[in-house]
Amino acid sequence: MSRRSIFEALSGLLLVLFVAMLSETVVSTALPQIIGALKGTQSQYTWVVTATLLTATASTPIWGKLADLYDKKRLLQASIVIFVVASIASGFAQNSAELIAFRALQGLGVGALQILVQIVMAAMISPRDRGRYYGYLGAVMAVATVGGPLLGGLIVDTSWLGWRWCFLIGVPFSVVSFALLQKTLKLPVVRRGDVKIDYWGATLLAGGVSLLLIWVTFVGDKFAWLSWQTGAMVGAGLLVLAVAVRVEAKVPEPIVPLGIVARRNTALAILASLAVGMAMFGGAVFLGQYFQIGRGYSPTEAGLLTIPMMVGVLGSSTIVGRLTTRTGKVKSYIVAGTVVLTAGFAALATIDQHTSLVFVGAGMFLVGAGVGMAMQNLVLVVQNSVHLNEIGAASGTVTFFRSLGGTIGVSVLGAVLANRVSDNIAHGLSRIGVDPSAGGGDTGNLDVGALPGPIREIVRAAYGDATGHIFLFSALIAVVGIVAAAFLKPVTLRDSLDLPDDAASLPDDAASLPDGAAALPDGAAARPDGAASASDSAASASNGAASVLDGAALATAGEAGGSASR
């Protein structure tokens, strides 16, 4: 596709991706009003977002595999229809049970859009050129993830809109994106007669992941970490996943190809993605809570105060994306990104109720910059090492693990935060002569403004001080990302859409030669800077290659959207 046609199709892809990711975080500041209007319970409060999280995360690798087997454009349009129908149904829900069910359906559309946009881009643009477009992708993700809570606050604070527009606002934009893609996205229809869907693997994978995510959602709240419920749910989840691994090792068309996951760079990219996923979603969730409860700002003001993180992701992803395209190198940016991310977490680990907002903003900027430098480059590393017909499974696998890791990390940090806040409140009440076991004036009420003056200050201080504690844990986990990034095998992004036929015989990362140069068909000559240049035949093949377009992203996670309710 020409540059113009790429940008025409890209507009529709990025628009629908933005709306899908926005739907996961826009409810975080609106949930108290939503559940109050529907007369829901605290458990239903959590499940409004957890339902989306479960279906989006568990279905990601399934959509990725389907993209390798069927028409990518039709799958993308089908996922838009699912998302639109579920969004309308959520907006007109009459009770909490209906809303939870419709949000679960919406999660199927969100999970599909997050991975299919990325797969479409990978199928039409070579890994080396892809860096430039992933910069735009990172910018969209940043605005959607960090701007969601801000938009949700504005919607619920606007009397003539109301909370239902948190779900309905994305519908017209999704319809526009459907029309844009129908007109601008020209894809070849590739039909395989030997298609075999791994239904058993898909069912077992979704079931095992769902059990673990349900456990993470309730542990530390409904039951203790060391309890029979934990043993039953974790044991059952791991057993189901073990059976899934056995099935995936035997079937001809596995949902998660174990051969891809076992490769060195893929495994390390998955490990590094855990830290990035936690930053992408946990930052927006817990910082929003810190500003609202710990510092007393309104939902709209809290959203505005998270802008430094959005600026960090936007700037770094755009700049690094262009540098990646220019140099063809990715490892140095991934290592630098994980280091900057860890530094940002370390800075935020020192904050309390009275920390200067300038310092907090600087820490958020570092976290955002680290995410922007590392996130999409980790996906590029994996995509660069597989054949074109494996792009969907490879992209879906790394995105799935990033979303799952981010979800678990955020949930665990939420449990740590809750325990820390409880201890801080108990100590504060003891200092003023109030017995914590007697209830302490309804300190569990998150409507802090309704609490008596002395109690209100104790609760604010408890949240303000506890937030720094959880970011210390985040910094320690982010160190794992640095180690994983450091051990990545250096690669040069290839200039061709597909690997050469003999690339599969290479011992490790199929896209790289032993000296790190990209493997290209027909004896590509090495450039002076060490990157490989395609031969004339490779260039002509690339120009005539089937086109599909863009997309991306985490995870997440609903990942964090789900935990935002905490």
Coordinates of C-alpha atoms in Angstrom, one line a residue:
M1 CA 0.0 0.0 0.0
S2 CA 1.1 3.6 -0.6
R3 CA 1.8 5.9 2.2
R4 CA -1.5 7.7 1.6
S5 CA -3.6 4.5 1.5
I6 CA -1.8 3.3 4.7
F7 CA -2.8 6.5 6.5
E8 CA -6.4 6.3 5.2
A9 CA -6.9 2.8 6.6
L10 CA -4.9 3.7 9.7
S11 CA -7.4 6.4 10.6
G12 CA -10.2 3.8 10.9
L13 CA -8.0 1.3 12.8
L14 CA -6.7 3.8 15.3
L15 CA -10.2 5.3 15.9
V16 CA -11.8 1.9 16.8
L17 CA -8.8 0.9 18.9
F18 CA -9.0 4.2 20.8
V19 CA -12.7 3.7 21.5
A20 CA -12.1 0.0 22.6
M21 CA -9.4 0.9 25.0
L22 CA -11.3 3.9 26.3
S23 CA -14.2 1.7 27.2
E24 CA -12.0 -0.1 29.7
T25 CA -11.0 2.9 31.7
V26 CA -13.8 5.4 31.2
V27 CA -15.9 3.8 33.9
S28 CA -13.3 4.0 36.6
T29 CA -14.3 7.4 38.0
A30 CA -18.0 6.9 37.1
L31 CA -18.6 3.5 38.8
P32 CA -19.8 4.9 42.2
Q33 CA -22.7 6.7 40.4
I34 CA -23.4 3.8 38.1
I35 CA -23.8 1.2 40.8
G36 CA -25.7 3.7 43.0
A37 CA -28.2 4.4 40.2
L38 CA -28.7 0.6 39.6
K39 CA -28.9 -0.2 43.3
G40 CA -26.0 -2.6 43.1
T41 CA -23.8 -4.2 45.7
Q42 CA -20.0 -3.9 46.3
S43 CA -19.5 -7.3 44.7
Q44 CA -21.4 -6.1 41.6
Y45 CA -19.3 -2.9 41.6
T46 CA -16.2 -5.0 41.1
W47 CA -17.7 -7.3 38.5
V48 CA -18.8 -4.6 36.2
V49 CA -15.2 -4.2 35.2
T50 CA -13.9 -7.7 36.1
A51 CA -16.4 -9.2 33.5
T52 CA -14.8 -7.2 30.7
L53 CA -11.4 -8.1 31.9
L54 CA -12.0 -11.8 32.0
T55 CA -13.5 -12.1 28.5
A56 CA -11.0 -9.7 26.9
T57 CA -7.9 -11.4 28.4
A58 CA -9.0 -15.0 27.9
S59 CA -10.1 -14.5 24.3
T60 CA -7.1 -12.6 23.1
P61 CA -5.0 -15.6 21.9
I62 CA -8.1 -17.2 20.3
W63 CA -8.7 -14.1 18.2
G64 CA -5.1 -14.1 17.3
K65 CA -5.2 -17.7 16.0
L66 CA -8.4 -17.1 14.1
A67 CA -6.6 -14.2 12.3
D68 CA -4.1 -16.7 11.0
L69 CA -6.9 -18.9 9.6
Y70 CA -9.6 -16.6 8.3
D71 CA -10.1 -13.2 6.6
K72 CA -8.6 -10.6 8.9
K73 CA -10.8 -7.7 7.6
R74 CA -14.0 -9.7 8.2
L75 CA -12.9 -10.7 11.7
L76 CA -12.1 -7.0 12.5
Q77 CA -15.5 -5.8 11.3
A78 CA -17.2 -8.6 13.2
S79 CA -15.5 -7.5 16.4
I80 CA -16.6 -3.9 15.8
V81 CA -20.2 -5.1 15.5
I82 CA -19.9 -7.1 18.8
F83 CA -18.4 -4.1 20.5
V84 CA -21.1 -1.7 19.3
V85 CA -24.0 -4.1 20.2
A86 CA -22.6 -4.7 23.7
S87 CA -22.0 -1.0 24.3
I88 CA -25.5 -0.1 23.4
A89 CA -26.9 -2.8 25.6
S90 CA -24.6 -1.7 28.5
G91 CA -25.9 1.9 28.1
F92 CA -29.5 0.8 28.4
A93 CA -29.0 -1.8 31.2
Q94 CA -31.7 -1.7 33.9
N95 CA -29.9 -3.4 36.7
S96 CA -26.4 -4.5 37.7
A97 CA -26.8 -8.1 36.6
E98 CA -27.7 -7.0 33.1
L99 CA -24.8 -4.5 33.0
I100 CA -22.3 -7.2 34.1
A101 CA -23.5 -9.6 31.4
F102 CA -23.3 -6.9 28.6
R103 CA -19.9 -5.9 29.8
A104 CA -18.7 -9.5 29.5
L105 CA -19.9 -9.4 25.9
Q106 CA -18.2 -6.1 25.4
G107 CA -15.0 -7.7 26.6
L108 CA -15.0 -10.1 23.6
G109 CA -15.1 -7.2 21.2
V110 CA -12.4 -5.3 23.1
G111 CA -10.1 -8.3 23.2
A112 CA -10.6 -8.8 19.5
L113 CA -9.9 -5.2 18.5
Q114 CA -6.8 -4.9 20.7
I115 CA -5.1 -7.8 18.9
L116 CA -6.6 -7.7 15.4
V117 CA -5.6 -4.1 14.8
Q118 CA -2.0 -5.1 15.6
I119 CA -2.1 -8.2 13.5
V120 CA -3.5 -6.4 10.5
M121 CA -0.7 -3.9 10.7
A122 CA 1.9 -6.6 11.0
A123 CA 0.6 -8.4 7.9
M124 CA 1.0 -5.4 5.6
I125 CA 4.0 -3.5 6.9
S126 CA 7.5 -4.9 7.3
P127 CA 8.9 -4.9 10.8
R128 CA 11.4 -2.2 10.1
D129 CA 8.8 0.2 8.7
R130 CA 6.3 -0.8 11.4
G131 CA 8.2 1.2 14.1
R132 CA 7.0 4.5 12.6
Y133 CA 3.4 3.4 12.7
Y134 CA 3.7 1.9 16.2
G135 CA 4.6 5.4 17.4
Y136 CA 1.1 6.5 16.4
L137 CA -0.3 3.4 18.0
G138 CA 1.4 4.1 21.3
A139 CA 0.1 7.6 21.3
V140 CA -3.5 6.4 20.8
M141 CA -3.1 3.9 23.6
A142 CA -1.6 6.5 25.9
V143 CA -4.5 8.9 25.4
A144 CA -7.1 6.2 25.8
T145 CA -5.6 4.7 28.9
V146 CA -4.8 7.8 30.8
G147 CA -7.6 10.0 29.3
G148 CA -10.3 7.4 30.1
P149 CA -10.7 8.4 33.8
L150 CA -10.7 12.1 32.8
L151 CA -13.5 11.6 30.2
G152 CA -15.5 9.5 32.7
G153 CA -15.2 12.2 35.3
L154 CA -16.4 14.9 32.8
I155 CA -19.3 12.8 31.7
V156 CA -20.7 12.1 35.2
D157 CA -20.0 15.7 36.2
T158 CA -22.1 17.0 33.2
S159 CA -25.8 17.0 34.2
W160 CA -27.2 16.8 30.7
L161 CA -25.2 13.6 29.9
G162 CA -25.3 11.1 32.7
W163 CA -23.4 7.9 33.4
R164 CA -25.1 5.9 30.5
W165 CA -23.0 8.0 28.0
C166 CA -19.9 6.3 29.4
F167 CA -21.0 3.3 27.4
L168 CA -22.8 5.0 24.5
I169 CA -20.2 7.7 23.6
G170 CA -18.1 5.2 21.7
V171 CA -20.9 3.9 19.5
P172 CA -20.9 6.6 16.8
F173 CA -17.1 6.6 16.5
S174 CA -17.2 2.8 16.1
V175 CA -19.7 3.0 13.3
V176 CA -17.6 5.7 11.5
S177 CA -14.5 3.4 11.8
F178 CA -16.4 0.5 10.4
A179 CA -17.3 2.6 7.3
L180 CA -13.7 3.9 7.0
L181 CA -12.3 0.4 7.1
Q182 CA -14.8 -0.9 4.5
K183 CA -13.8 1.8 2.1
T184 CA -10.0 2.0 2.7
L185 CA -8.8 -1.4 3.9
K186 CA -8.2 -3.6 0.8
L187 CA -7.2 -7.1 1.8
P188 CA -6.7 -10.3 -0.2
V189 CA -9.1 -13.0 0.8
V190 CA -7.0 -16.1 1.8
R191 CA -9.0 -19.2 2.3
R192 CA -7.5 -22.5 3.6
G193 CA -9.2 -25.7 3.0
D194 CA -7.4 -27.5 5.9
V195 CA -8.5 -25.2 8.7
K196 CA -8.8 -26.9 12.1
I197 CA -9.9 -24.9 15.1
D198 CA -8.5 -26.1 18.5
Y199 CA -11.8 -25.9 20.4
W200 CA -10.5 -28.0 23.3
G201 CA -7.4 -25.8 23.7
A202 CA -9.4 -22.6 23.5
T203 CA -11.9 -23.8 26.1
L204 CA -9.3 -25.1 28.5
L205 CA -7.2 -22.0 28.1
A206 CA -10.1 -19.6 28.7
G207 CA -11.3 -21.7 31.7
G208 CA -7.9 -21.9 33.4
V209 CA -7.2 -18.2 33.0
S210 CA -10.7 -17.2 34.1
L211 CA -10.3 -19.3 37.3
L212 CA -7.0 -17.6 38.2
L213 CA -8.3 -14.1 37.4
I214 CA -11.4 -14.7 39.5
W215 CA -9.1 -15.8 42.4
V216 CA -7.0 -12.7 42.0
T217 CA -10.1 -10.5 42.0
F218 CA -11.4 -11.8 45.4
V219 CA -8.3 -12.9 47.3
G220 CA -7.5 -10.7 50.2
D221 CA -11.0 -9.4 50.3
K222 CA -13.6 -12.2 50.3
F223 CA -11.1 -14.8 51.6
A224 CA -7.5 -15.0 52.9
W225 CA -4.4 -15.7 50.7
L226 CA -3.8 -18.9 52.7
S227 CA -7.3 -20.5 52.7
W228 CA -9.1 -23.5 51.2
Q229 CA -10.7 -21.2 48.6
T230 CA -7.2 -20.1 47.4
G231 CA -6.1 -23.7 47.3
A232 CA -9.1 -24.9 45.4
M233 CA -9.2 -22.1 42.8
V234 CA -5.4 -21.9 42.2
G235 CA -5.1 -25.7 42.1
A236 CA -8.0 -26.1 39.7
G237 CA -6.8 -23.2 37.5
L238 CA -3.2 -24.6 37.2
L239 CA -4.6 -28.1 36.6
V240 CA -6.8 -26.9 33.7
L241 CA -3.9 -24.9 32.2
A242 CA -1.6 -28.0 32.5
V243 CA -4.1 -30.0 30.5
A244 CA -4.3 -27.1 28.0
V245 CA -0.5 -27.2 27.5
R246 CA -0.7 -30.9 26.9
V247 CA -3.5 -30.4 24.3
E248 CA -1.6 -27.5 22.6
A249 CA 1.5 -29.7 22.3
K250 CA -0.5 -32.3 20.2
V251 CA -3.0 -30.6 18.1
P252 CA -2.1 -29.5 14.5
E253 CA -3.4 -25.9 14.8
P254 CA -2.8 -24.9 18.5
I255 CA -4.3 -21.6 19.8
V256 CA -1.0 -20.9 21.6
P257 CA 1.9 -22.4 19.6
L258 CA 4.3 -23.7 22.2
G259 CA 7.2 -23.6 19.7
I260 CA 6.9 -19.8 19.4
V261 CA 6.6 -19.3 23.2
A262 CA 9.6 -21.4 23.8
R263 CA 11.9 -19.3 21.7
R264 CA 14.4 -17.2 23.6
N265 CA 13.3 -13.8 22.5
T266 CA 9.6 -14.6 22.8
A267 CA 9.9 -15.9 26.3
L268 CA 12.0 -12.9 27.4
A269 CA 9.7 -10.4 25.7
I270 CA 6.8 -12.0 27.6
L271 CA 8.6 -11.7 30.9
A272 CA 9.5 -8.0 30.2
S273 CA 5.9 -7.3 29.1
L274 CA 4.7 -8.1 32.6
A275 CA 6.4 -5.0 34.1
V276 CA 5.2 -2.9 31.2
G277 CA 1.6 -4.1 31.5
M278 CA 1.6 -3.3 35.2
A279 CA 2.8 0.2 34.5
M280 CA 0.3 0.8 31.7
F281 CA -2.7 -0.1 33.8
G282 CA -1.6 0.2 37.4
G283 CA -0.4 3.7 37.0
A284 CA -3.7 5.1 35.9
V285 CA -5.7 3.1 38.5
F286 CA -3.8 3.8 41.7
L287 CA -2.6 7.3 40.8
G288 CA -6.2 8.3 40.1
Q289 CA -7.2 6.9 43.5
Y290 CA -4.3 8.7 45.1
F291 CA -5.4 12.1 43.7
Q292 CA -9.0 11.6 44.6
I293 CA -8.9 10.0 48.0
G294 CA -5.4 10.8 49.2
R295 CA -5.3 14.4 48.0
G296 CA -9.0 15.4 47.8
Y297 CA -9.2 16.3 44.1
S298 CA -12.4 15.8 42.0
P299 CA -12.6 13.0 39.3
T300 CA -12.0 15.6 36.5
E301 CA -9.1 17.2 38.4
A302 CA -7.6 13.7 39.0
G303 CA -7.7 13.0 35.3
L304 CA -6.0 16.2 34.5
L305 CA -3.2 15.5 37.0
T306 CA -2.3 12.2 35.2
I307 CA -1.5 14.1 32.0
P308 CA 2.3 13.9 32.6
M309 CA 2.2 10.2 32.2
M310 CA 0.2 10.5 29.0
V311 CA 2.7 13.0 27.7
G312 CA 5.6 10.6 28.5
V313 CA 4.0 7.8 26.6
L314 CA 3.0 10.0 23.7
G315 CA 6.4 11.6 23.2
S316 CA 8.6 8.5 23.8
S317 CA 6.5 6.2 21.6
T318 CA 6.5 8.6 18.7
I319 CA 10.2 9.5 18.8
V320 CA 11.4 5.9 19.5
G321 CA 9.1 4.6 16.8
R322 CA 10.8 6.8 14.2
L323 CA 14.3 5.9 15.5
T324 CA 13.4 2.2 15.3
T325 CA 12.4 2.5 11.7
R326 CA 15.6 4.5 10.9
T327 CA 18.0 2.1 12.6
G328 CA 16.3 -1.2 12.5
K329 CA 17.4 -1.8 16.1
V330 CA 15.1 -2.4 19.1
K331 CA 17.0 -3.9 22.0
S332 CA 18.7 -0.7 23.2
Y333 CA 15.3 1.1 23.3
I334 CA 13.7 -1.7 25.3
V335 CA 16.5 -1.8 27.8
A336 CA 16.4 2.0 28.2
G337 CA 12.6 1.9 28.5
T338 CA 12.6 -0.6 31.3
V339 CA 15.4 1.3 33.2
V340 CA 13.4 4.6 32.9
L341 CA 10.2 2.8 34.0
T342 CA 11.9 1.4 37.1
A343 CA 13.3 4.9 37.9
G344 CA 9.8 6.3 37.6
F345 CA 8.4 3.7 40.0
A346 CA 11.2 4.3 42.4
A347 CA 10.4 8.1 42.4
L348 CA 6.7 7.4 43.0
A349 CA 7.6 5.0 45.8
T350 CA 8.6 8.1 47.9
I351 CA 5.3 10.0 47.6
D352 CA 2.9 10.6 50.5
Q353 CA -0.1 12.9 51.2
H354 CA 1.9 16.1 51.0
T355 CA 4.4 15.4 48.2
S356 CA 4.8 18.2 45.7
L357 CA 2.6 17.7 42.6
V358 CA 5.6 18.7 40.5
F359 CA 7.6 15.7 41.9
V360 CA 4.7 13.4 41.4
G361 CA 4.3 14.6 37.8
A362 CA 8.0 14.0 37.1
G363 CA 7.7 10.4 38.4
M364 CA 4.6 9.8 36.2
F365 CA 6.4 11.2 33.2
L366 CA 9.2 8.7 33.6
V367 CA 6.8 5.9 34.0
G368 CA 5.0 7.0 30.8
A369 CA 8.2 7.4 28.9
G370 CA 9.4 3.9 29.9
V371 CA 6.2 2.4 28.7
G372 CA 6.3 4.2 25.4
M373 CA 9.9 3.1 24.7
A374 CA 9.4 -0.6 25.6
M375 CA 5.8 -1.7 25.0
Q376 CA 5.4 -2.0 21.2
N377 CA 9.1 -2.8 20.6
L378 CA 8.6 -5.9 22.7
V379 CA 5.8 -6.9 20.3
L380 CA 8.1 -6.1 17.3
V381 CA 10.8 -8.5 18.6
V382 CA 8.3 -11.3 18.6
Q383 CA 6.8 -10.4 15.2
N384 CA 10.2 -10.2 13.6
S385 CA 11.0 -13.8 14.5
V386 CA 8.0 -15.5 12.9
H387 CA 6.6 -16.2 9.5
L388 CA 3.7 -14.1 8.1
N389 CA 1.2 -16.9 8.7
E390 CA 2.2 -17.0 12.4
I391 CA 1.9 -13.3 13.0
G392 CA -1.6 -13.6 14.6
A393 CA -0.7 -16.4 17.0
A394 CA 2.6 -14.8 18.0
S395 CA 1.1 -11.3 18.5
G396 CA -1.9 -12.8 20.4
T397 CA 0.3 -14.8 22.6
V398 CA 2.6 -11.9 23.8
T399 CA -0.4 -9.6 24.1
F400 CA -2.3 -12.2 26.1
F401 CA 0.6 -12.7 28.6
R402 CA 1.1 -9.0 28.9
S403 CA -2.6 -8.5 29.7
L404 CA -2.6 -11.4 32.1
G405 CA 0.5 -10.3 33.9
G406 CA -0.7 -6.7 34.2
T407 CA -4.0 -7.8 35.5
I408 CA -2.5 -10.1 38.2
G409 CA 0.0 -7.4 39.1
V410 CA -2.6 -4.7 39.5
S411 CA -4.9 -7.0 41.5
V412 CA -2.0 -8.0 43.8
L413 CA -1.0 -4.3 44.3
G414 CA -4.7 -3.6 45.0
A415 CA -4.7 -6.2 47.8
V416 CA -1.4 -4.7 49.2
L417 CA -2.9 -1.2 49.1
A418 CA -6.1 -2.3 50.9
N419 CA -4.1 -4.0 53.7
R420 CA -1.7 -1.1 54.0
V421 CA -4.6 1.4 54.2
S422 CA -6.4 -0.7 56.8
D423 CA -3.3 -0.7 59.0
N424 CA -2.7 3.0 58.5
I425 CA -6.3 3.9 59.4
A426 CA -6.2 1.6 62.5
H427 CA -3.1 3.4 63.8
G428 CA -4.5 6.8 63.0
L429 CA -7.7 6.0 64.9
S430 CA -5.7 4.7 67.9
R431 CA -3.8 8.0 68.1
I432 CA -7.0 10.0 68.5
G433 CA -8.5 7.6 71.0
V434 CA -10.9 5.7 68.7
D435 CA -11.2 1.9 68.9
P436 CA -10.6 0.7 65.3
S437 CA -12.5 -2.6 66.0
A438 CA -15.6 -0.5 66.8
G439 CA -16.0 0.7 63.2
G440 CA -14.2 4.0 63.5
G441 CA -16.9 6.1 62.0
D442 CA -17.5 4.2 58.7
T443 CA -13.9 4.5 57.5
G444 CA -14.7 2.0 54.8
N445 CA -16.8 4.6 53.0
L446 CA -15.0 5.9 50.0
D447 CA -17.1 9.0 50.0
V448 CA -14.4 10.7 52.1
G449 CA -16.1 14.1 52.0
A450 CA -19.0 12.6 54.0
L451 CA -16.7 11.6 56.9
P452 CA -16.2 13.7 60.1
G453 CA -13.2 16.1 59.9
P454 CA -10.7 14.1 62.0
I455 CA -11.6 10.8 60.4
R456 CA -11.5 12.3 56.9
E457 CA -7.9 13.4 57.4
I458 CA -6.9 10.0 58.8
V459 CA -8.3 8.3 55.7
R460 CA -6.7 10.7 53.3
A461 CA -3.3 10.3 55.0
A462 CA -3.7 6.5 54.9
Y463 CA -4.3 6.4 51.2
G464 CA -1.7 9.0 50.5
D465 CA 1.0 7.2 52.4
A466 CA 0.0 3.7 51.2
T467 CA 0.2 4.5 47.5
G468 CA 3.9 5.1 47.7
H469 CA 4.3 1.7 49.3
I470 CA 2.7 -0.2 46.4
F471 CA 4.9 1.7 43.9
L472 CA 7.9 0.3 45.8
F473 CA 6.7 -3.1 44.9
S474 CA 6.2 -2.0 41.3
A475 CA 9.8 -0.8 41.1
L476 CA 11.1 -4.2 42.4
I477 CA 9.0 -6.1 39.8
A478 CA 10.1 -3.7 37.1
V479 CA 13.7 -4.8 37.8
V480 CA 12.7 -8.2 36.4
G481 CA 11.9 -6.3 33.2
I482 CA 15.4 -4.9 33.0
V483 CA 17.0 -8.3 33.4
A484 CA 14.8 -9.9 30.8
A485 CA 15.4 -7.0 28.3
A486 CA 19.2 -7.3 28.9
F487 CA 19.2 -10.9 27.9
L488 CA 17.2 -10.4 24.7
K489 CA 19.2 -11.5 21.6
P490 CA 20.0 -8.4 19.5
V491 CA 18.1 -8.4 16.2
T492 CA 17.8 -6.1 13.2
L493 CA 14.3 -5.7 12.0
R494 CA 13.8 -7.2 8.6
D495 CA 12.7 -5.1 5.6
S496 CA 10.5 -7.9 4.1
L497 CA 7.0 -8.8 5.2
D498 CA 7.8 -12.5 5.5
L499 CA 10.8 -14.6 6.5
P500 CA 12.8 -16.5 3.8
D501 CA 11.8 -20.1 3.4
D502 CA 14.8 -21.4 5.1
A503 CA 14.5 -19.1 8.1
A504 CA 12.7 -21.8 10.1
S505 CA 16.0 -23.8 10.2
L506 CA 17.8 -21.1 12.2
P507 CA 18.4 -22.3 15.8
D508 CA 16.8 -19.4 17.7
D509 CA 15.3 -16.2 16.5
A510 CA 14.4 -16.9 12.9
A511 CA 14.6 -13.2 11.9
S512 CA 18.2 -12.7 12.9
L513 CA 21.5 -14.0 11.6
P514 CA 24.2 -14.9 14.2
D515 CA 25.7 -11.4 13.9
G516 CA 22.3 -9.7 14.4
A517 CA 21.7 -8.8 10.8
A518 CA 18.2 -9.4 9.5
A519 CA 17.7 -12.5 7.3
L520 CA 16.3 -11.5 4.0
P521 CA 15.6 -13.6 0.9
D522 CA 17.8 -14.2 -2.0
G523 CA 21.1 -13.3 -0.5
A524 CA 20.6 -9.8 0.7
A525 CA 23.8 -7.7 1.0
A526 CA 24.8 -6.2 4.3
R527 CA 24.7 -2.5 4.7
P528 CA 27.7 -0.6 6.2
D529 CA 25.7 -0.1 9.4
G530 CA 25.1 -3.8 9.8
A531 CA 21.5 -3.9 8.8
A532 CA 20.5 -6.2 5.8
S533 CA 19.1 -4.7 2.6
A534 CA 16.6 -6.6 0.6
S535 CA 17.5 -7.8 -2.9
D536 CA 15.5 -6.7 -5.9
S537 CA 13.3 -9.7 -5.8
A538 CA 12.6 -9.2 -2.1
A539 CA 11.7 -5.6 -2.7
S540 CA 9.3 -6.4 -5.5
A541 CA 7.7 -9.1 -3.4
S542 CA 7.3 -6.7 -0.6
N543 CA 5.7 -4.1 -2.9
G544 CA 3.2 -6.6 -4.2
A545 CA 2.5 -8.2 -0.9
A546 CA -1.0 -8.6 0.5
S547 CA -1.9 -5.6 2.5
V548 CA -3.6 -5.5 5.8
L549 CA -3.6 -2.7 8.4
D550 CA -2.6 -1.7 11.7
G551 CA -3.2 -1.9 15.3
A552 CA -2.2 -2.9 18.7
A553 CA -2.0 -3.3 22.3
L554 CA -1.9 -4.7 26.2
A555 CA -3.6 -5.0 28.1
T556 CA -4.8 -5.4 29.1
A557 CA -5.5 -5.9 30.4
G558 CA -9.5 -4.4 30.8
E559 CA -6.8 -5.3 32.9
A560 CA -6.6 -2.1 34.7
G561 CA -10.0 -1.1 33.9
G562 CA -11.1 -4.0 36.0
S563 CA -8.9 -3.0 38.9
A564 CA -9.9 0.6 38.6
S565 CA -13.1 -0.2 40.6
R566 CA -10.9 -1.0 43.5

